[in-house]
Amino acid sequence: MMAFTGAGISVESGIPPFRGATGLWSKYDPKVLDISYFLDHGEDCWKFIREIFYDFFGKAKPNSAHFALAEMEKAGLLQAIVTQNIDNLHQMAGSKNVYEFHGNSSRLVCLKCGTTYYTEDTDLRSGPPRCKYDNEILKPDFVFFGEGIPSEAWDKSFECAEQCDVCLVIGSTGEVVPASYVPHKASQKGAFIIEINPESSQFTYSVTDLWLQGKAGDVLPWLMEEIRKE
Ligand code: APR
């Protein structure tokens, strides 16, 4: 069994989804995460990036849904998680096999020399972080609009989708490609798709075999309990 997760699994950790009435894109212009805009306006972008992803997300902690998935992995029930999320909450909850389809905000990277830094070791208060070797403005190590998906994450995610017998699809609208191809691939290869979401999504009436309508923080601990009874 594998899990495919989206922003919805982190909503109960206080991180708003991207879409919907209270979504991030209703407050911020997505252009701050467009790679070509970032390359020309790094200082401006960092004002928003820091506010959205570090001042705000930075304090988020895993919720019961993240911990339930980590428990499923520890019990040998869950092989891996493919996540669209960049908040590092799966790893903080103890999950080991996490494929970061859109990267991870806990790392920063220098686009010039390739040096990687950990965000927690970097002072973001005094302006955009810079590489200590060539003073370039560092970029958060998550995928900006206009960038490709990290090749290793891509390969492992689709390998997982091709081999799994069950795919839990948790907290995603399914509106973003190519990430949303992962559950479609799993379904195409015969996996049973269980969707966990309080609202319907692009998956619900196309690939979902069982829709557990509800919040991830309620449904996943319940599911873990049900599996334990088996
Ligand atoms: N539990 C489960 N699902 C929830 C919860 C909850 N408590 N609250 C909201 N949701 C669902 C919403 O119904 C919606 O379907 O989470 C989904 C959030 O949708 P999006 O914000 O579009 O998140 P996602 O599908 O992960 O977006 C994909 O878009 O902007 C890019 O890179 C960004 O990774 C992101 C990608």
mmCIF file of C-alpha atoms and ligand atoms in Angstrom:
data_model
loop_
_atom_site.group_PDB
_atom_site.id
_atom_site.type_symbol
_atom_site.label_atom_id
_atom_site.label_comp_id
_atom_site.label_asym_id
_atom_site.label_seq_id
_atom_site.Cartn_x
_atom_site.Cartn_y
_atom_site.Cartn_z
ATOM 1 C CA MET A 1 0.000 0.000 0.000
ATOM 2 C CA MET A 2 1.176 3.568 -0.738
ATOM 3 C CA ALA A 3 -0.143 7.025 0.127
ATOM 4 C CA PHE A 4 -0.390 10.083 -2.110
ATOM 5 C CA THR A 5 -0.826 13.260 -0.095
ATOM 6 C CA GLY A 6 -1.700 16.872 -0.815
ATOM 7 C CA ALA A 7 -2.092 20.107 1.112
ATOM 8 C CA GLY A 8 -5.290 18.842 2.767
ATOM 9 C CA ILE A 9 -3.394 16.500 5.098
ATOM 10 C CA SER A 10 -1.622 19.519 6.616
ATOM 11 C CA VAL A 11 -4.711 21.717 7.032
ATOM 12 C CA GLU A 12 -5.220 20.375 10.592
ATOM 13 C CA SER A 13 -1.639 21.424 11.326
ATOM 14 C CA GLY A 14 -2.693 24.993 10.598
ATOM 15 C CA ILE A 15 -1.331 25.184 7.049
ATOM 16 C CA PRO A 16 -4.030 26.499 4.665
ATOM 17 C CA PRO A 17 -4.597 24.681 1.356
ATOM 18 C CA PHE A 18 -3.538 26.352 -1.865
ATOM 19 C CA ARG A 19 -7.004 26.397 -3.404
ATOM 20 C CA GLY A 20 -10.459 27.062 -2.073
ATOM 21 C CA ALA A 21 -11.943 30.096 -0.316
ATOM 22 C CA THR A 22 -9.182 30.342 2.314
ATOM 23 C CA GLY A 23 -6.446 29.040 -0.017
ATOM 24 C CA LEU A 24 -3.012 30.631 -0.227
ATOM 25 C CA TRP A 25 -3.569 31.587 -3.855
ATOM 26 C CA SER A 26 -6.492 33.767 -2.759
ATOM 27 C CA LYS A 27 -4.052 35.876 -0.713
ATOM 28 C CA TYR A 28 -0.738 35.762 -2.556
ATOM 29 C CA ASP A 29 0.169 36.136 -6.204
ATOM 30 C CA PRO A 30 1.556 32.763 -7.376
ATOM 31 C CA LYS A 31 4.112 34.698 -9.469
ATOM 32 C CA VAL A 32 6.356 34.868 -6.362
ATOM 33 C CA LEU A 33 6.845 31.143 -6.962
ATOM 34 C CA ASP A 34 7.480 31.421 -10.678
ATOM 35 C CA ILE A 35 11.120 30.538 -11.384
ATOM 36 C CA SER A 36 11.709 33.194 -14.075
ATOM 37 C CA TYR A 37 10.209 35.911 -11.841
ATOM 38 C CA PHE A 38 12.309 34.679 -8.910
ATOM 39 C CA LEU A 39 15.546 34.825 -10.932
ATOM 40 C CA ASP A 40 14.918 38.513 -11.741
ATOM 41 C CA HIS A 41 13.263 39.576 -8.463
ATOM 42 C CA GLY A 42 14.810 37.359 -5.793
ATOM 43 C CA GLU A 43 14.771 40.017 -3.056
ATOM 44 C CA ASP A 44 11.046 40.791 -3.596
ATOM 45 C CA CYS A 45 10.085 37.139 -3.795
ATOM 46 C CA TRP A 46 11.890 36.328 -0.565
ATOM 47 C CA LYS A 47 9.709 38.809 1.356
ATOM 48 C CA PHE A 48 6.645 36.707 0.436
ATOM 49 C CA ILE A 49 8.358 33.328 0.522
ATOM 50 C CA ARG A 50 9.584 33.950 4.062
ATOM 51 C CA GLU A 51 6.131 35.120 5.196
ATOM 52 C CA ILE A 52 4.258 32.228 3.573
ATOM 53 C CA PHE A 53 6.577 29.326 4.093
ATOM 54 C CA TYR A 54 8.772 30.161 7.057
ATOM 55 C CA ASP A 55 7.059 32.674 9.370
ATOM 56 C CA PHE A 56 3.775 30.848 8.855
ATOM 57 C CA PHE A 57 4.440 27.187 7.931
ATOM 58 C CA GLY A 58 7.644 27.065 9.926
ATOM 59 C CA LYS A 59 5.843 26.565 13.237
ATOM 60 C CA ALA A 60 3.489 23.850 11.990
ATOM 61 C CA LYS A 61 3.650 20.442 13.640
ATOM 62 C CA PRO A 62 2.478 17.055 12.312
ATOM 63 C CA ASN A 63 -1.133 16.146 13.110
ATOM 64 C CA SER A 64 -2.797 12.795 13.823
ATOM 65 C CA ALA A 65 -3.017 12.044 10.102
ATOM 66 C CA HIS A 66 0.764 12.299 9.623
ATOM 67 C CA PHE A 67 1.348 10.162 12.719
ATOM 68 C CA ALA A 68 -1.136 7.518 11.521
ATOM 69 C CA LEU A 69 0.745 7.165 8.217
ATOM 70 C CA ALA A 70 4.063 6.888 10.098
ATOM 71 C CA GLU A 71 2.517 4.134 12.253
ATOM 72 C CA MET A 72 1.267 2.300 9.156
ATOM 73 C CA GLU A 73 4.806 2.394 7.742
ATOM 74 C CA LYS A 74 6.294 1.139 11.019
ATOM 75 C CA ALA A 75 3.737 -1.722 11.061
ATOM 76 C CA GLY A 76 4.864 -2.682 7.546
ATOM 77 C CA LEU A 77 1.473 -1.761 6.066
ATOM 78 C CA LEU A 78 2.600 1.300 4.084
ATOM 79 C CA GLN A 79 5.578 1.095 1.723
ATOM 80 C CA ALA A 80 5.947 4.784 0.909
ATOM 81 C CA ILE A 81 4.346 8.216 0.752
ATOM 82 C CA VAL A 82 4.393 10.333 -2.390
ATOM 83 C CA THR A 83 3.719 13.865 -1.210
ATOM 84 C CA GLN A 84 3.041 17.116 -3.040
ATOM 85 C CA ASN A 85 3.656 18.935 0.227
ATOM 86 C CA ILE A 86 6.882 20.781 0.985
ATOM 87 C CA ASP A 87 6.234 21.221 4.717
ATOM 88 C CA ASN A 88 8.371 18.279 5.916
ATOM 89 C CA LEU A 89 5.556 17.178 8.284
ATOM 90 C CA HIS A 90 5.612 13.542 7.149
ATOM 91 C CA GLN A 91 9.315 13.304 8.033
ATOM 92 C CA MET A 92 8.733 15.116 11.346
ATOM 93 C CA ALA A 93 6.025 12.544 12.165
ATOM 94 C CA GLY A 94 8.548 9.728 11.629
ATOM 95 C CA SER A 95 7.788 8.537 8.088
ATOM 96 C CA LYS A 96 10.973 7.322 6.392
ATOM 97 C CA ASN A 97 10.041 6.518 2.768
ATOM 98 C CA VAL A 98 8.768 9.920 1.614
ATOM 99 C CA TYR A 99 9.096 10.900 -2.033
ATOM 100 C CA GLU A 100 8.975 14.691 -2.298
ATOM 101 C CA PHE A 101 7.338 15.326 -5.655
ATOM 102 C CA HIS A 102 7.537 19.103 -5.174
ATOM 103 C CA GLY A 103 10.676 19.239 -3.026
ATOM 104 C CA ASN A 104 11.002 20.381 0.563
ATOM 105 C CA SER A 105 11.104 23.842 2.184
ATOM 106 C CA SER A 106 13.507 22.671 4.910
ATOM 107 C CA ARG A 107 16.388 22.968 2.413
ATOM 108 C CA LEU A 108 17.799 25.937 0.462
ATOM 109 C CA VAL A 109 19.945 25.602 -2.638
ATOM 110 C CA CYS A 110 22.414 27.803 -4.524
ATOM 111 C CA LEU A 111 21.468 27.694 -8.209
ATOM 112 C CA LYS A 112 25.008 28.781 -9.153
ATOM 113 C CA CYS A 113 27.233 26.309 -7.310
ATOM 114 C CA GLY A 114 24.678 23.730 -6.134
ATOM 115 C CA THR A 115 25.511 24.012 -2.440
ATOM 116 C CA THR A 116 22.585 22.958 -0.221
ATOM 117 C CA TYR A 117 21.801 24.506 3.165
ATOM 118 C CA TYR A 118 19.290 23.644 5.901
ATOM 119 C CA THR A 119 16.727 26.378 6.452
ATOM 120 C CA GLU A 120 16.872 25.917 10.225
ATOM 121 C CA ASP A 121 20.573 26.873 10.145
ATOM 122 C CA THR A 122 19.886 30.036 8.141
ATOM 123 C CA ASP A 123 18.875 33.487 9.410
ATOM 124 C CA LEU A 124 15.950 34.592 7.231
ATOM 125 C CA ARG A 125 15.283 37.780 9.198
ATOM 126 C CA SER A 126 18.071 39.871 7.696
ATOM 127 C CA GLY A 127 16.964 39.660 4.048
ATOM 128 C CA PRO A 128 17.213 36.862 1.484
ATOM 129 C CA PRO A 129 19.690 34.097 2.419
ATOM 130 C CA ARG A 130 22.865 34.071 0.343
ATOM 131 C CA CYS A 131 25.408 31.417 -0.591
ATOM 132 C CA LYS A 132 28.574 31.712 1.509
ATOM 133 C CA TYR A 133 30.698 30.812 -1.527
ATOM 134 C CA ASP A 134 29.359 33.110 -4.257
ATOM 135 C CA ASN A 135 26.849 35.333 -2.416
ATOM 136 C CA GLU A 136 24.006 34.285 -4.773
ATOM 137 C CA ILE A 137 20.463 34.533 -3.341
ATOM 138 C CA LEU A 138 19.497 31.021 -2.302
ATOM 139 C CA LYS A 139 16.331 29.363 -3.599
ATOM 140 C CA PRO A 140 14.084 27.214 -1.387
ATOM 141 C CA ASP A 141 14.532 23.581 -2.488
ATOM 142 C CA PHE A 142 10.928 23.165 -3.576
ATOM 143 C CA VAL A 143 9.644 23.166 -7.155
ATOM 144 C CA PHE A 144 8.705 26.592 -8.477
ATOM 145 C CA PHE A 145 6.200 27.062 -11.267
ATOM 146 C CA GLY A 146 8.152 26.612 -14.500
ATOM 147 C CA GLU A 147 10.601 24.112 -12.934
ATOM 148 C CA GLY A 148 10.745 20.362 -13.541
ATOM 149 C CA ILE A 149 9.967 17.650 -10.995
ATOM 150 C CA PRO A 150 13.106 16.239 -9.297
ATOM 151 C CA SER A 151 13.953 13.162 -11.400
ATOM 152 C CA GLU A 152 14.572 10.796 -8.474
ATOM 153 C CA ALA A 153 11.246 11.711 -6.853
ATOM 154 C CA TRP A 154 9.509 11.267 -10.205
ATOM 155 C CA ASP A 155 11.020 7.816 -10.811
ATOM 156 C CA LYS A 156 10.348 6.488 -7.312
ATOM 157 C CA SER A 157 6.805 7.878 -7.244
ATOM 158 C CA PHE A 158 5.727 6.194 -10.461
ATOM 159 C CA GLU A 159 7.566 2.976 -9.543
ATOM 160 C CA CYS A 160 5.526 2.949 -6.355
ATOM 161 C CA ALA A 161 2.296 3.657 -8.232
ATOM 162 C CA GLU A 162 2.953 0.791 -10.643
ATOM 163 C CA GLN A 163 3.608 -1.742 -7.874
ATOM 164 C CA CYS A 164 1.074 -0.888 -5.167
ATOM 165 C CA ASP A 165 -2.137 -2.854 -4.526
ATOM 166 C CA VAL A 166 -3.819 -0.013 -2.632
ATOM 167 C CA CYS A 167 -3.255 3.741 -2.953
ATOM 168 C CA LEU A 168 -4.546 6.111 -0.263
ATOM 169 C CA VAL A 169 -5.221 9.503 -1.889
ATOM 170 C CA ILE A 170 -5.343 12.076 0.886
ATOM 171 C CA GLY A 171 -6.171 15.785 0.775
ATOM 172 C CA SER A 172 -5.629 16.713 -2.849
ATOM 173 C CA THR A 173 -7.815 18.405 -5.451
ATOM 174 C CA GLY A 174 -6.019 16.423 -8.126
ATOM 175 C CA GLU A 175 -5.842 19.621 -10.164
ATOM 176 C CA VAL A 176 -2.065 19.811 -10.470
ATOM 177 C CA VAL A 177 -0.193 17.806 -13.085
ATOM 178 C CA PRO A 178 2.036 15.855 -13.342
ATOM 179 C CA ALA A 179 1.634 15.032 -9.610
ATOM 180 C CA SER A 180 -1.976 13.956 -10.052
ATOM 181 C CA TYR A 181 -0.876 11.372 -12.639
ATOM 182 C CA VAL A 182 0.472 9.237 -9.754
ATOM 183 C CA PRO A 183 -2.912 7.972 -8.464
ATOM 184 C CA HIS A 184 -4.110 7.620 -12.062
ATOM 185 C CA LYS A 185 -1.104 5.378 -12.809
ATOM 186 C CA ALA A 186 -1.821 3.298 -9.694
ATOM 187 C CA SER A 187 -5.435 2.874 -10.767
ATOM 188 C CA GLN A 188 -4.422 2.021 -14.331
ATOM 189 C CA LYS A 189 -2.175 -0.753 -12.920
ATOM 190 C CA GLY A 190 -5.089 -2.208 -10.957
ATOM 191 C CA ALA A 191 -4.570 -0.663 -7.500
ATOM 192 C CA PHE A 192 -7.611 -0.065 -5.269
ATOM 193 C CA ILE A 193 -7.900 3.712 -4.737
ATOM 194 C CA ILE A 194 -9.134 4.914 -1.332
ATOM 195 C CA GLU A 195 -9.685 8.677 -1.208
ATOM 196 C CA ILE A 196 -9.760 10.646 2.048
ATOM 197 C CA ASN A 197 -11.104 14.160 1.614
ATOM 198 C CA PRO A 198 -14.057 16.124 3.078
ATOM 199 C CA GLU A 199 -14.888 17.311 -0.450
ATOM 200 C CA SER A 200 -14.916 15.630 -3.833
ATOM 201 C CA SER A 201 -11.914 16.147 -6.087
ATOM 202 C CA GLN A 202 -10.795 15.431 -9.653
ATOM 203 C CA PHE A 203 -10.072 11.900 -8.461
ATOM 204 C CA THR A 204 -13.442 11.132 -6.860
ATOM 205 C CA TYR A 205 -15.483 10.391 -9.974
ATOM 206 C CA SER A 206 -12.608 9.162 -12.120
ATOM 207 C CA VAL A 207 -10.246 6.797 -10.264
ATOM 208 C CA THR A 208 -11.497 6.603 -6.645
ATOM 209 C CA ASP A 209 -12.917 3.193 -5.699
ATOM 210 C CA LEU A 210 -13.804 4.097 -2.104
ATOM 211 C CA TRP A 211 -14.302 7.685 -0.888
ATOM 212 C CA LEU A 212 -13.949 8.041 2.890
ATOM 213 C CA GLN A 213 -15.483 11.494 3.151
ATOM 214 C CA GLY A 214 -13.952 13.288 6.089
ATOM 215 C CA LYS A 215 -10.930 15.046 7.510
ATOM 216 C CA ALA A 216 -7.619 13.219 7.292
ATOM 217 C CA GLY A 217 -7.012 13.831 11.010
ATOM 218 C CA ASP A 218 -10.180 11.842 11.812
ATOM 219 C CA VAL A 219 -10.234 9.199 9.098
ATOM 220 C CA LEU A 220 -6.610 8.014 9.134
ATOM 221 C CA PRO A 221 -6.427 7.234 12.886
ATOM 222 C CA TRP A 222 -9.797 5.468 12.530
ATOM 223 C CA LEU A 223 -8.459 3.477 9.550
ATOM 224 C CA MET A 224 -5.342 2.493 11.533
ATOM 225 C CA GLU A 225 -7.581 1.280 14.401
ATOM 226 C CA GLU A 226 -9.729 -0.745 11.979
ATOM 227 C CA ILE A 227 -6.622 -2.351 10.466
ATOM 228 C CA ARG A 228 -5.349 -3.182 13.972
ATOM 229 C CA LYS A 229 -8.585 -5.089 14.691
ATOM 230 C CA GLU A 230 -7.929 -7.371 11.686
HETATM 231 N N1 APR B 1 -8.370 16.493 5.371
HETATM 232 C C1 APR B 1 -8.271 16.023 4.093
HETATM 233 N N2 APR B 1 -8.389 16.819 2.990
HETATM 234 C C2 APR B 1 -8.647 18.127 3.205
HETATM 235 C C3 APR B 1 -8.780 18.684 4.506
HETATM 236 C C4 APR B 1 -8.635 17.800 5.612
HETATM 237 N N3 APR B 1 -8.744 18.244 6.881
HETATM 238 N N4 APR B 1 -9.049 20.026 4.361
HETATM 239 C C5 APR B 1 -9.057 20.287 3.034
HETATM 240 N N5 APR B 1 -8.830 19.150 2.340
HETATM 241 C C6 APR B 1 -8.746 18.966 0.884
HETATM 242 C C7 APR B 1 -9.562 19.943 0.068
HETATM 243 O O1 APR B 1 -10.901 19.479 -0.071
HETATM 244 C C8 APR B 1 -8.803 19.906 -1.268
HETATM 245 O O2 APR B 1 -9.282 18.832 -2.067
HETATM 246 O O3 APR B 1 -7.414 19.204 0.516
HETATM 247 C C9 APR B 1 -7.369 19.611 -0.852
HETATM 248 C C10 APR B 1 -6.438 20.811 -0.970
HETATM 249 O O4 APR B 1 -6.313 21.115 -2.341
HETATM 250 P P1 APR B 1 -5.065 21.990 -2.854
HETATM 251 O O5 APR B 1 -4.850 23.138 -1.957
HETATM 252 O O6 APR B 1 -5.269 22.196 -4.302
HETATM 253 O O7 APR B 1 -3.852 21.018 -2.571
HETATM 254 P P2 APR B 1 -3.107 20.054 -3.553
HETATM 255 O O8 APR B 1 -4.063 19.237 -4.346
HETATM 256 O O9 APR B 1 -2.118 19.355 -2.716
HETATM 257 O O10 APR B 1 -2.325 21.082 -4.524
HETATM 258 C C11 APR B 1 -1.362 20.519 -5.346
HETATM 259 O O11 APR B 1 -0.703 22.733 -6.066
HETATM 260 O O12 APR B 1 -0.049 24.913 -5.827
HETATM 261 C C12 APR B 1 0.407 23.627 -6.011
HETATM 262 O O13 APR B 1 2.514 22.828 -5.414
HETATM 263 C C13 APR B 1 1.271 23.168 -4.870
HETATM 264 O O14 APR B 1 1.516 20.937 -3.979
HETATM 265 C C14 APR B 1 0.570 21.922 -4.350
HETATM 266 C C15 APR B 1 -0.240 21.491 -5.563
#
